[in-house]
Short mmCIF file of C-alpha atoms in Angstrom, two decimals:
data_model
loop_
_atom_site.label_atom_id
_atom_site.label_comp_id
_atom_site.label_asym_id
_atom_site.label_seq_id
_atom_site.Cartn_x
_atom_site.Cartn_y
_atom_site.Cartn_z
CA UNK A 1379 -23.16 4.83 -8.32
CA UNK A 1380 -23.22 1.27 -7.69
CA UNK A 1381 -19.69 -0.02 -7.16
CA UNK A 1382 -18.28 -3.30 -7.02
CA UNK A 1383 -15.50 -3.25 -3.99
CA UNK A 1384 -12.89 -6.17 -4.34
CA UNK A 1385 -11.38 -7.50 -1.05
CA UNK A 1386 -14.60 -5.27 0.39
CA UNK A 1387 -14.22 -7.16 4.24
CA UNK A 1388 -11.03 -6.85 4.55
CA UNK A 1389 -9.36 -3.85 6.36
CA UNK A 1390 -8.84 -1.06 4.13
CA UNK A 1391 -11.60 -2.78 1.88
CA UNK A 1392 -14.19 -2.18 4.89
CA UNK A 1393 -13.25 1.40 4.99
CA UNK A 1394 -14.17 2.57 1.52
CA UNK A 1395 -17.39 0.60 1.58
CA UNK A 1396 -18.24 3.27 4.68
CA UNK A 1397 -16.94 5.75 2.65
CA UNK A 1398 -18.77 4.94 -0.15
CA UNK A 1399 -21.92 4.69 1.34
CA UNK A 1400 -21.80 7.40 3.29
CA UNK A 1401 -21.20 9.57 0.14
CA UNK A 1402 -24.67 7.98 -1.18
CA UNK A 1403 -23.13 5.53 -3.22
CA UNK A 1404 -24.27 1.38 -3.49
CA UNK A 1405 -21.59 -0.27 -2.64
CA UNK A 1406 -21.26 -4.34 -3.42
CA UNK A 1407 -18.96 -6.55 -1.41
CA UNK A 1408 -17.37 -9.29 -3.03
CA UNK A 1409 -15.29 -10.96 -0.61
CA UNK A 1410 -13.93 -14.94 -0.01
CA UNK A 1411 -13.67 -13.59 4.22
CA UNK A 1412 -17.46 -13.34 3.50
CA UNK A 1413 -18.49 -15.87 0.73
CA UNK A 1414 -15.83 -18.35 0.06
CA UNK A 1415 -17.18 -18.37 -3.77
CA UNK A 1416 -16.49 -14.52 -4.14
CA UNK A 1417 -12.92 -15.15 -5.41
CA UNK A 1418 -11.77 -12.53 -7.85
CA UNK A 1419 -9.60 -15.84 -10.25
CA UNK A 1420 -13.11 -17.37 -10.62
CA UNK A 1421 -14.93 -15.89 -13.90
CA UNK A 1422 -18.10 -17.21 -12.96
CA UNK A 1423 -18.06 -15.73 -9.31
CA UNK A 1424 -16.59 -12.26 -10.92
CA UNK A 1425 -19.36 -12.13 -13.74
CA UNK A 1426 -22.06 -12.27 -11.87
CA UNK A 1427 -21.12 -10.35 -9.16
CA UNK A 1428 -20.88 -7.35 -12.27
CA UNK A 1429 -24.41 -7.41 -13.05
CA UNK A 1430 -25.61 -3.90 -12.64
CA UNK A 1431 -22.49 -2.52 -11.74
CA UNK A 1432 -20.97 1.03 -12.67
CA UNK A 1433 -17.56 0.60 -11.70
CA UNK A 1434 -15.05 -1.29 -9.81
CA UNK A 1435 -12.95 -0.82 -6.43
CA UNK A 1436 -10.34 -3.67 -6.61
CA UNK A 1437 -8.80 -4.04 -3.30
CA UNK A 1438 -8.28 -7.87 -3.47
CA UNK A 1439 -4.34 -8.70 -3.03
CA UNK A 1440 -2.67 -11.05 -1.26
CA UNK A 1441 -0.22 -8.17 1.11
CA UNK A 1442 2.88 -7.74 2.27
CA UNK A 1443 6.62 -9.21 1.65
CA UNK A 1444 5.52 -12.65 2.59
CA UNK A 1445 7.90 -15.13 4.61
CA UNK A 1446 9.90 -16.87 1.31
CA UNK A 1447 10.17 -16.80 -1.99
CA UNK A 1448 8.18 -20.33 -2.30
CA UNK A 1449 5.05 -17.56 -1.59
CA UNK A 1450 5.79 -16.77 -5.47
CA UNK A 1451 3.33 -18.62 -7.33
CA UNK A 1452 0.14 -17.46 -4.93
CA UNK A 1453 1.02 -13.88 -4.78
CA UNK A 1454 1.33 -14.66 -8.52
CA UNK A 1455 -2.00 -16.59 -8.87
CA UNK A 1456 -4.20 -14.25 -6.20
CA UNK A 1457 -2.78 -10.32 -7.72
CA UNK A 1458 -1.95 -11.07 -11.16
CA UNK A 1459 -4.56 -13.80 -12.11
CA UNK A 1460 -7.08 -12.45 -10.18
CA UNK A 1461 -6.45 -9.00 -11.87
CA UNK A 1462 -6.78 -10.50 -15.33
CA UNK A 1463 -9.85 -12.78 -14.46
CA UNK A 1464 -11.38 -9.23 -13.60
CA UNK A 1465 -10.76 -7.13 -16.29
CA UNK A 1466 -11.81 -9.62 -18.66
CA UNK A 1467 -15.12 -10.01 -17.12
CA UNK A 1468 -15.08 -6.29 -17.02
CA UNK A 1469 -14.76 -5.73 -20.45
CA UNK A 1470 -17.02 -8.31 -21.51
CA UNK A 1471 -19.90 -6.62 -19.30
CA UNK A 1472 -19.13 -3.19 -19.96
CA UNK A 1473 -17.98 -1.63 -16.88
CA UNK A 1474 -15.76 0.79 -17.88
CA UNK A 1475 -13.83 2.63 -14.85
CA UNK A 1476 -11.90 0.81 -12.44
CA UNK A 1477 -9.81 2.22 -9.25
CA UNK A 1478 -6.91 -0.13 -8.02
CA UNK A 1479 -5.37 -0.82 -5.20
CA UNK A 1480 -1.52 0.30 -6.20
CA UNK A 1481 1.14 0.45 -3.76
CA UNK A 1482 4.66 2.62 -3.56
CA UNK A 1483 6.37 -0.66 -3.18
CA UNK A 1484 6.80 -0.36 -7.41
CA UNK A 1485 9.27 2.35 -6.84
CA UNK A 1486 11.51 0.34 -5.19
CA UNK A 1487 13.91 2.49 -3.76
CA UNK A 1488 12.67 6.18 -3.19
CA UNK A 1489 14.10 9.11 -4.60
CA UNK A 1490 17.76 10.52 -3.42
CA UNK A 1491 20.34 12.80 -4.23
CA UNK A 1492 23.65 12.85 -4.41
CA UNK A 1493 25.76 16.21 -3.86
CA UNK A 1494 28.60 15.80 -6.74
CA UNK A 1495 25.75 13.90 -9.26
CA UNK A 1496 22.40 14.90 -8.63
CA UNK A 1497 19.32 12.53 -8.70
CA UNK A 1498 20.75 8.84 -8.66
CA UNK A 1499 19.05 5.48 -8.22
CA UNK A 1500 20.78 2.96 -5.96
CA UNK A 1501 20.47 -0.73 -6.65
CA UNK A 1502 19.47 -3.67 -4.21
CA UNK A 1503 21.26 -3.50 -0.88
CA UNK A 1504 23.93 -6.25 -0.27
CA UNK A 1505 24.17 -8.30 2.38
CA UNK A 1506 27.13 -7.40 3.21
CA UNK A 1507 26.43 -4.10 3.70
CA UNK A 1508 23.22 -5.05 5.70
CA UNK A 1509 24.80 -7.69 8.30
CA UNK A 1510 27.36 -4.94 8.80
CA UNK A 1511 24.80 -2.55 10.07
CA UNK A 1512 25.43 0.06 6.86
CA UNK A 1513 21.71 0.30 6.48
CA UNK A 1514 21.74 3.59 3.85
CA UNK A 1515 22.49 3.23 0.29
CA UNK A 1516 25.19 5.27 -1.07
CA UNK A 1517 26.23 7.22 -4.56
CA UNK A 1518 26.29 4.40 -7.55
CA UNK A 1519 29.17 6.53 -8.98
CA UNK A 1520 31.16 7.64 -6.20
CA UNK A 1521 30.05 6.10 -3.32
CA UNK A 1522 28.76 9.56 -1.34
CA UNK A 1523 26.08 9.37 1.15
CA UNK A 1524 23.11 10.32 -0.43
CA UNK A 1525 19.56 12.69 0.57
CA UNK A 1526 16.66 10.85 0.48
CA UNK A 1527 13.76 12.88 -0.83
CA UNK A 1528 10.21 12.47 -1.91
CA UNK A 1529 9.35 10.10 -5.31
CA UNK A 1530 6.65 11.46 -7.55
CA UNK A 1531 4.00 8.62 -9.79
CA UNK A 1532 6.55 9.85 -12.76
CA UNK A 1533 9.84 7.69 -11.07
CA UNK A 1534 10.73 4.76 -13.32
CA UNK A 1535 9.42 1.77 -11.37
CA UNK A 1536 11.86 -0.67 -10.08
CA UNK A 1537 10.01 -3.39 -8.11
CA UNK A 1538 12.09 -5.47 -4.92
CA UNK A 1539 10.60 -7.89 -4.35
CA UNK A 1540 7.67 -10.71 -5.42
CA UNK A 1541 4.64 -8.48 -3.68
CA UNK A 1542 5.77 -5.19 -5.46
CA UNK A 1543 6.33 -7.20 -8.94
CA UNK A 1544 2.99 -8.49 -8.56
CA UNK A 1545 1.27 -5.06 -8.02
CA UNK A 1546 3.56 -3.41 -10.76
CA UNK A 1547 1.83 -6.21 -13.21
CA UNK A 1548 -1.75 -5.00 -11.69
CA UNK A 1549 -0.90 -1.82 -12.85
CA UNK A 1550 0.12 -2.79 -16.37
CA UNK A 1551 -3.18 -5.31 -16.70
CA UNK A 1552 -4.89 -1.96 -15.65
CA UNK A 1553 -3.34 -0.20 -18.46
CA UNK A 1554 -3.78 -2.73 -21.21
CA UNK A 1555 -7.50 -2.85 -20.18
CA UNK A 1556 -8.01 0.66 -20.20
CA UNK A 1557 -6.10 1.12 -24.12
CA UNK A 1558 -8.12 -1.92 -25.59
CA UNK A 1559 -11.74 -1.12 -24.25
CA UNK A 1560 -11.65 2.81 -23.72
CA UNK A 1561 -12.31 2.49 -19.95
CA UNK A 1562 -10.36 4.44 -17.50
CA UNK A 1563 -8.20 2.62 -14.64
CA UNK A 1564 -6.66 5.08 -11.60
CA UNK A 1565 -4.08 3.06 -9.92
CA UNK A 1566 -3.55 4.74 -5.57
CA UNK A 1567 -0.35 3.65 -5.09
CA UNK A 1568 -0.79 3.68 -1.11
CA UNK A 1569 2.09 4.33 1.47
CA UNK A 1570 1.76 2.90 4.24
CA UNK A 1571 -1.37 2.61 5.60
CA UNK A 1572 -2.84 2.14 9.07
CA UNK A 1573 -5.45 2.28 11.29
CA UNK A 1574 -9.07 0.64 13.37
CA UNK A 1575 -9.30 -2.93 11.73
CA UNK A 1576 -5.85 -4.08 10.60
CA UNK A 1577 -5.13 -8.00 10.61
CA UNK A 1578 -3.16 -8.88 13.43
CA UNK A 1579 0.09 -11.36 13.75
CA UNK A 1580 0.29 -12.47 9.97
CA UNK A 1581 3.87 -12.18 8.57
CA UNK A 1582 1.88 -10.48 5.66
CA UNK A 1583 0.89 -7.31 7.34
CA UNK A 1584 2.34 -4.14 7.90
CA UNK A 1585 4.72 -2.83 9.82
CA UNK A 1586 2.07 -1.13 12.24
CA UNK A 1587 0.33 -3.92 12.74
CA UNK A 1588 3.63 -5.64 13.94
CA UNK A 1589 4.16 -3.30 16.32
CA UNK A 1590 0.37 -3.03 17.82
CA UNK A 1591 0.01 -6.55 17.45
CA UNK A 1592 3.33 -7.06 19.66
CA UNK A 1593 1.93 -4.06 22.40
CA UNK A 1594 -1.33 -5.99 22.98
CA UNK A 1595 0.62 -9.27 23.98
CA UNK A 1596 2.88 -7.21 26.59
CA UNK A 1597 5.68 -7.27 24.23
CA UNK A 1598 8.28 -4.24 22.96
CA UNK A 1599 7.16 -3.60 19.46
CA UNK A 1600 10.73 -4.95 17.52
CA UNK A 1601 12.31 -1.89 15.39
CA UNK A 1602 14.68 -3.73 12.16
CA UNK A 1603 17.89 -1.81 11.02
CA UNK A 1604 18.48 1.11 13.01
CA UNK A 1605 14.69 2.45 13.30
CA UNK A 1606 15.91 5.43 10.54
CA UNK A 1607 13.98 3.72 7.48
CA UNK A 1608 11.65 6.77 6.34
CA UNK A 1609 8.65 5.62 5.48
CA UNK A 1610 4.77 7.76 4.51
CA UNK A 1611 1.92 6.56 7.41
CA UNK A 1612 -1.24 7.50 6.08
CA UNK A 1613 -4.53 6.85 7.90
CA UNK A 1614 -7.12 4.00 6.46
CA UNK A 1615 -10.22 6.72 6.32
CA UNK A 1616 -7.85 9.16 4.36
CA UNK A 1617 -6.59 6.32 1.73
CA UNK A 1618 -10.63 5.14 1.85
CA UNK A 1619 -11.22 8.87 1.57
CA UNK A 1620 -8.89 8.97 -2.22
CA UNK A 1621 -10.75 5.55 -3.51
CA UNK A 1622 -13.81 7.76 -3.38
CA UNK A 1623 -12.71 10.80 -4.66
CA UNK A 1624 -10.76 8.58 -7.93
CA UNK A 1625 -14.40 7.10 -8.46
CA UNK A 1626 -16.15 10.52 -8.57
CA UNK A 1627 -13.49 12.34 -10.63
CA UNK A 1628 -14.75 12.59 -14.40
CA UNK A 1629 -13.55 9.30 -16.09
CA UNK A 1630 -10.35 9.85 -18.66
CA UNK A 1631 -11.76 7.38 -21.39
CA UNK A 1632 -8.64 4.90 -22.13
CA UNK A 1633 -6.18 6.33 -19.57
CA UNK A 1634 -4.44 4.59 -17.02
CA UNK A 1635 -3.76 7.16 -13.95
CA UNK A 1636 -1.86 6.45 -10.76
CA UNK A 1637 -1.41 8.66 -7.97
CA UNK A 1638 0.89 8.50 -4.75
CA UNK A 1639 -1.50 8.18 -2.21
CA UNK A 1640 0.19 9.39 1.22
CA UNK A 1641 0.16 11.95 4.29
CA UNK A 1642 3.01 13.86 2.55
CA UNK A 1643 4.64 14.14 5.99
CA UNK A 1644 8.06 11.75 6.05
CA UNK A 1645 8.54 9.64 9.47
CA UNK A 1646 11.23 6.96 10.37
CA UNK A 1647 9.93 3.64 11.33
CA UNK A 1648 11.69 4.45 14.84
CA UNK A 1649 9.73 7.28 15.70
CA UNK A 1650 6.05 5.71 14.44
CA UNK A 1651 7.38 2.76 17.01
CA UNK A 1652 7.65 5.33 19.50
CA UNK A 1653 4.99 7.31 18.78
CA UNK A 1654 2.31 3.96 18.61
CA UNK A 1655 3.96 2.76 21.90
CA UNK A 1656 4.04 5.96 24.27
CA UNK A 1657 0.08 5.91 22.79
CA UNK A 1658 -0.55 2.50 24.43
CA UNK A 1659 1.56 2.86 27.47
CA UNK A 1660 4.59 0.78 26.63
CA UNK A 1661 6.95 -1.16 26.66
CA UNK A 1662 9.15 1.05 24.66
CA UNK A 1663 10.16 -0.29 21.08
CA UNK A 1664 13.63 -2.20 20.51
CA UNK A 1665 16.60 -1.56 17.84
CA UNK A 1666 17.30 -4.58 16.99
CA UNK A 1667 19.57 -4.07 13.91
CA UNK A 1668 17.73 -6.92 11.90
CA UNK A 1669 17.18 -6.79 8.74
CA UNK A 1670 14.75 -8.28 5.92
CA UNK A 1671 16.00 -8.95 2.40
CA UNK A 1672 13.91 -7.45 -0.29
CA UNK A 1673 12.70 -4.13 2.30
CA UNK A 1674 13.80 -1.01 1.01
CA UNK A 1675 15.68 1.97 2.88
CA UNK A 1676 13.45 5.09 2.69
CA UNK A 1677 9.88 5.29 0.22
CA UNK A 1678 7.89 8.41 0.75
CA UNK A 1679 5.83 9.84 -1.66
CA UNK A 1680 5.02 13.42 -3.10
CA UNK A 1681 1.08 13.40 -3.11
CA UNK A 1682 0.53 16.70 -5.10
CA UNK A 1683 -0.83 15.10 -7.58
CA UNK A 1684 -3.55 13.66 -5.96
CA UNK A 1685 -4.45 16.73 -3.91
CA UNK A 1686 -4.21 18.83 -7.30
CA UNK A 1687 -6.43 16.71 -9.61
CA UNK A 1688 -8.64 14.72 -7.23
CA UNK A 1689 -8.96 17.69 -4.63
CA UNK A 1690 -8.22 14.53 -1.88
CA UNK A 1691 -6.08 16.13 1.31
CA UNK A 1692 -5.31 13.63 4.81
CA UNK A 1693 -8.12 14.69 7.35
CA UNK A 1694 -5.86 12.49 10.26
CA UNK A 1695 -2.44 13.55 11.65
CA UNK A 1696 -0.05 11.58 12.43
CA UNK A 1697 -0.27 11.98 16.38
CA UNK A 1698 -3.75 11.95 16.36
CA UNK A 1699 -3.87 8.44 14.13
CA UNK A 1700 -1.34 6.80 16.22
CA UNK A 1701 -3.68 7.95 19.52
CA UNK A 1702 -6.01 6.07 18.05
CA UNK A 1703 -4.74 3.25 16.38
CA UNK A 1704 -2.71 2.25 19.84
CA UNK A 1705 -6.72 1.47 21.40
CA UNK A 1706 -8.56 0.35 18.14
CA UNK A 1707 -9.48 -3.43 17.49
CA UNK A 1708 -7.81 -5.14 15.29
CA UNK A 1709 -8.89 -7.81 13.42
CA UNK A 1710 -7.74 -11.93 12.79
CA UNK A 1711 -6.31 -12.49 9.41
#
């Protein structure tokens, strides 16, 4: 299958083109790191690069929560725009399966209980509540602490912030596309992913990188909150690993598809800190009780899905990954 890959020399871009190609597949890069005209919002660039092509990896996204809102309009421009731009050209040359780039960051808020009222969804945290150090979201009807638990693809989808709005609207392009032309889209909504070959110091990468990026300058890797935010590390050759298996899987003509793409296995921010530093040899991280607006408490994700209907299951562990990810290269930008 030839395939085109979106955002293919970028990091986890880079890592389904290996996969891809190791599974005997042809796959095309179209990348600005590697041709500045390769831009996914220009429908000249996009057409072309579709000749011959039998489906479509779209990994292109600008990442991350950004530093301000005034990053609106080019998260905007590069993950909605440059969705639409593609999907037209798609549909105009015939390509008819697509797998995107999702993220769990359209959940919002993961999935917690509440003793006295069951399954409840807590709104925005206030700042109040946040400068105060009360870090956990509570009961929306009577104020309880509450048990976070795993969110399954079927969890109404309650975007935070301008990055998850922008990849909730990917998803819905996807969908739309798929209805009108009878292609099929699969949307991975990845946790959070890591690994050889992130981007180092940007304020638009993940927390991982942070924290490796802050051990190779000599520095304590900086914990926000109180280090108990449970999040889903999964490994960049597992999540390259799914974008494969979605391509293989028989195509569901006009069906939009997404599936949490994650390890499975919950871990706090604090102990991936620890974990990635005692790896590298120190310094040990630091709670500093910091907060961002616009992060979310705890988002893991239930994965059966995935593993049932895509037979995809996490070859790394999470020790393992962090052994290697504390001595891997990463990359600038």
């Amino acid at each position: 299958m030839r395939v085109l890959v979106t955002g293919g020399a970028g990091f986890i871009g880079s890592h389904v083109v290996e996969a891809l190609r190791a599974r005997g597949h042809e796959p095309v890069v179209f990348d600005v790191r590697t041709d500045p005209t390769a831009d996914v919002r220009s429908p000249g660039a996009v057409r072309e690069a579709l000749s011959g092509v039998d489906a479509v990896c779209h990994q292109a996204a600008m990442v991350g929560l950004g530093t301000s809102f005034a990053d609106a309009p080019e998260y905007v421009s590069r993950n909605e725009l440059g969705t639409a731009v593609l999907l037209a050209a798609m549909a105009e040359a015939g390509v008819a399966r697509l797998v995107l780039a999702g993220s769990m960051v359209v959940y919002g808020e993961g999935r917690y209980v509440c003793a006295l009222h069951g399954v409840v969804r807590p709104g925005p945290r206030a700042v109040t509540d946040l400068a105060a150090g009360r870090f956990e979201p509570t009961c929306t009807v009577c104020g309880a602490d509450l048990e976070p638990g795993l969110v399954g693809e079927d969890a109404p989808a309650d975007p935070r912030n301008v990055y998850a709005t922008t990849k909730l609207a990917q998803e819905h392009l996807a969908a739309a596309w798929a209805r009108s032309t009878g292609g099929s889209a699969v949307s991975l909504r990845y946790h959070n992913v890591y690994g050889p070959g992130m981007p180092r110091d940007t304020p638009y990468a993940g927390v991982a990188s942070f924290f490796r990026s802050a051990l190779a300058r000599g520095e304590a890797p900086r914990v926000f909150e109180d280090g108990g935010q449970r999040r889903d590390f999964v490994h960049v050759r597992d999540v390259a690993a799914a974008n494969a298996a979605a391509l293989e899987a028989e195509p569901a003509a006009g069906m939009f598809t997404a599936y949490n793409t994650g390890s499975g296995t919950p871990r706090t921010v604090g102990e991936m800190a620890r974990a990635l530093a005692l790896a590298y040899g120190g310094p040990d991280p630091v709670v500093t009780g910091e907060y961002r607006l616009g992060d979310v408490r705890h988002i893991t994700a239930d994965s059966a899905r995935l593993r049932a209907e895509l037979d995809w299951r996490p070859g790394t562990g999470f020790e393992e990954g962090m052994r290697e990810f504390a001595r891997a290269g990463l990359r600038d930008g």
